[in-house]
Amino acid sequence: SAEEFYSAMAAGADTNTSQVNVSEFEEYFTEFASQGRDIIHVSLSSGLSGSYNSACIAARNVSEEFPDVKVYIVDSLAASSGYGLLMDKLGELRAAGMSIDELRDWAEANKLCVHHWFFSTDLSFYVKGGRISKTSGAVGTLLGICPLLDMDEGGHLTVRSKVRSKKRVITEI
């Protein structure tokens, strides 16, 4: 469960992620395409993961097999809660009757309107992931540094500022 996963991370467990590969996407998309159902897949940012490229390759393959089915892949250029906000809005638009073509067009036109501001109070995962050195992590932790991050237009994580204390970083957001 999510609770167990985050508890394990907090306890120091080594965790990692892996992207969905082309064959997994093909299998998933084929399930819908074989029923004649159109597909729109909004991927995690291509600036953070190769899953967008895997989805595009799978979409081309599935489209060849099912030429009458629309298979759209949108690079969200988003992650985390920003990705969730985009998906929530697309769900609302779909429920309001927007067509798959309109959804794709709306997502492409508006994906950079999502503001992804977030922070971290724990630098240990940046050290484990190789994003900062052990020395920087130790000094940052002693100083109570909370990096304030967001996503740039290429879908990459960027550090906007390094703020001392959780209270100050919340104020800055």
Coordinates of C-alpha atoms in Angstrom, one line a residue:
S1 CA 0.0 0.0 0.0
A2 CA 1.0 3.6 -0.3
E3 CA 1.2 3.9 3.5
E4 CA 3.6 0.9 3.7
F5 CA 5.7 2.3 0.9
Y6 CA 6.1 5.7 2.5
S7 CA 6.7 4.2 5.9
A8 CA 9.5 2.1 4.5
M9 CA 11.0 5.1 2.8
A10 CA 10.9 7.1 6.1
A11 CA 12.6 4.2 7.8
G12 CA 15.4 4.3 5.3
A13 CA 14.5 1.6 2.8
D14 CA 16.1 1.8 -0.6
T15 CA 13.5 2.6 -3.2
N16 CA 13.6 3.1 -6.9
T17 CA 11.3 3.5 -9.8
S18 CA 11.3 2.2 -13.3
Q19 CA 9.5 3.4 -16.4
V20 CA 6.8 1.4 -18.1
N21 CA 8.4 -0.3 -21.2
V22 CA 7.0 -0.4 -24.8
S23 CA 5.6 -3.9 -24.5
E24 CA 3.7 -3.1 -21.3
F25 CA 2.2 0.0 -23.0
E26 CA 1.3 -2.0 -26.1
E27 CA -0.4 -4.7 -24.0
Y28 CA -2.4 -2.1 -22.1
F29 CA -3.4 0.0 -25.2
T30 CA -4.3 -3.2 -27.2
E31 CA -6.8 -4.1 -24.5
F32 CA -8.8 -1.0 -25.3
A33 CA -8.1 -0.8 -29.0
S34 CA -9.3 -4.3 -29.6
Q35 CA -12.7 -3.2 -28.2
G36 CA -12.7 -0.3 -30.7
R37 CA -12.1 2.3 -27.9
D38 CA -10.1 5.4 -28.5
I39 CA -7.1 6.1 -26.2
I40 CA -5.6 9.2 -24.7
H41 CA -2.6 8.6 -22.5
V42 CA -1.1 11.6 -20.6
S43 CA 2.4 10.6 -19.6
L44 CA 4.7 11.7 -16.8
S45 CA 7.0 14.5 -17.9
S46 CA 9.5 13.5 -20.6
G47 CA 11.9 15.7 -18.7
L48 CA 11.9 13.2 -15.8
S49 CA 11.2 9.9 -17.5
G50 CA 11.5 8.0 -20.7
S51 CA 7.9 6.7 -20.4
Y52 CA 6.6 9.3 -22.8
N53 CA 8.8 7.9 -25.6
S54 CA 7.9 4.3 -24.7
A55 CA 4.2 5.3 -24.9
C56 CA 4.7 7.0 -28.3
I57 CA 6.4 3.9 -29.8
A58 CA 3.6 1.6 -28.4
A59 CA 0.9 4.0 -29.8
R60 CA 2.4 3.8 -33.3
N61 CA 2.5 0.0 -33.1
V62 CA -1.0 -0.2 -31.8
S63 CA -2.3 2.3 -34.4
E64 CA -0.8 0.1 -37.2
E65 CA -2.7 -2.9 -35.9
F66 CA -5.9 -0.9 -35.2
P67 CA -6.0 1.9 -37.7
D68 CA -9.6 3.0 -36.9
V69 CA -8.8 3.7 -33.3
K70 CA -7.4 7.0 -32.2
V71 CA -4.3 6.7 -29.9
Y72 CA -3.1 10.0 -28.5
I73 CA -0.1 10.4 -26.3
V74 CA 0.3 13.8 -24.4
D75 CA 3.6 14.7 -22.7
S76 CA 2.3 16.3 -19.5
L77 CA 5.6 18.0 -18.7
A78 CA 4.3 17.5 -15.2
A79 CA 4.9 15.4 -12.2
S80 CA 3.6 14.8 -8.7
S81 CA 0.7 17.0 -7.6
G82 CA 0.9 19.1 -10.8
Y83 CA 0.3 16.0 -12.8
G84 CA -2.6 15.1 -10.6
L85 CA -4.1 18.5 -11.0
L86 CA -3.9 18.2 -14.8
M87 CA -5.5 14.7 -14.7
D88 CA -8.3 15.9 -12.4
K89 CA -9.1 18.7 -14.8
L90 CA -9.1 16.4 -17.8
G91 CA -11.4 14.1 -16.0
E92 CA -13.8 16.9 -15.3
L93 CA -13.7 18.0 -19.0
R94 CA -14.3 14.4 -20.1
A95 CA -17.3 14.1 -17.7
A96 CA -18.6 17.4 -19.1
G97 CA -18.7 15.8 -22.6
M98 CA -15.5 16.9 -24.2
S99 CA -14.4 14.7 -27.1
I100 CA -11.1 12.9 -27.1
D101 CA -9.8 15.3 -29.8
E102 CA -10.8 18.3 -27.7
L103 CA -9.3 16.7 -24.6
R104 CA -6.0 16.2 -26.4
D105 CA -6.0 19.7 -27.7
W106 CA -6.9 21.2 -24.3
A107 CA -4.2 19.2 -22.6
E108 CA -1.6 20.3 -25.2
A109 CA -2.7 24.0 -24.9
N110 CA -2.9 24.1 -21.1
K111 CA -0.3 21.7 -19.7
L112 CA 2.2 24.6 -19.1
C113 CA -0.5 26.5 -17.1
V114 CA -0.1 24.1 -14.1
H115 CA 2.1 25.6 -11.4
H116 CA 4.2 22.9 -9.6
W117 CA 5.5 24.6 -6.5
F118 CA 6.6 22.2 -3.8
F119 CA 9.3 21.7 -1.2
S120 CA 11.1 19.0 0.8
T121 CA 12.1 19.0 4.4
D122 CA 14.1 15.8 4.1
L123 CA 17.3 16.0 2.0
S124 CA 18.2 12.3 2.5
F125 CA 16.4 11.3 -0.7
Y126 CA 18.4 13.8 -2.7
V127 CA 21.6 12.3 -1.4
K128 CA 20.4 8.7 -2.1
G129 CA 19.4 9.7 -5.6
G130 CA 22.7 11.4 -6.3
R131 CA 21.2 14.8 -6.8
I132 CA 23.3 16.3 -4.0
S133 CA 26.5 15.2 -2.2
K134 CA 26.5 13.7 1.3
T135 CA 28.3 16.9 2.5
S136 CA 25.7 19.2 1.0
G137 CA 22.9 17.0 2.4
A138 CA 24.5 17.1 5.9
V139 CA 25.1 20.8 5.9
G140 CA 21.7 21.5 4.4
T141 CA 20.0 19.4 7.1
L142 CA 22.0 21.2 9.9
L143 CA 20.8 24.5 8.5
G144 CA 17.2 23.4 8.0
I145 CA 17.3 24.0 4.3
C146 CA 14.1 23.2 2.4
P147 CA 14.6 23.4 -1.3
L148 CA 11.7 25.1 -3.1
L149 CA 11.2 23.4 -6.5
D150 CA 9.0 23.7 -9.5
M151 CA 8.9 22.4 -13.1
D152 CA 10.4 24.3 -16.0
E153 CA 8.8 24.4 -19.5
G154 CA 10.8 21.4 -20.5
G155 CA 9.3 19.3 -17.7
H156 CA 12.5 19.3 -15.6
L157 CA 12.7 19.8 -11.8
T158 CA 14.3 23.1 -11.0
V159 CA 15.4 24.5 -7.6
R160 CA 13.9 28.0 -7.3
S161 CA 15.4 28.7 -4.0
K162 CA 16.9 27.2 -0.8
V163 CA 14.9 28.3 2.1
R164 CA 15.8 27.9 5.8
S165 CA 12.9 26.3 7.7
K166 CA 9.6 24.7 6.8
K167 CA 7.7 27.8 8.0
R168 CA 9.6 30.1 5.7
V169 CA 9.3 27.9 2.6
I170 CA 5.5 27.6 3.2
T171 CA 5.4 31.4 3.4
E172 CA 7.4 31.8 0.2
I173 CA 5.1 29.4 -1.7

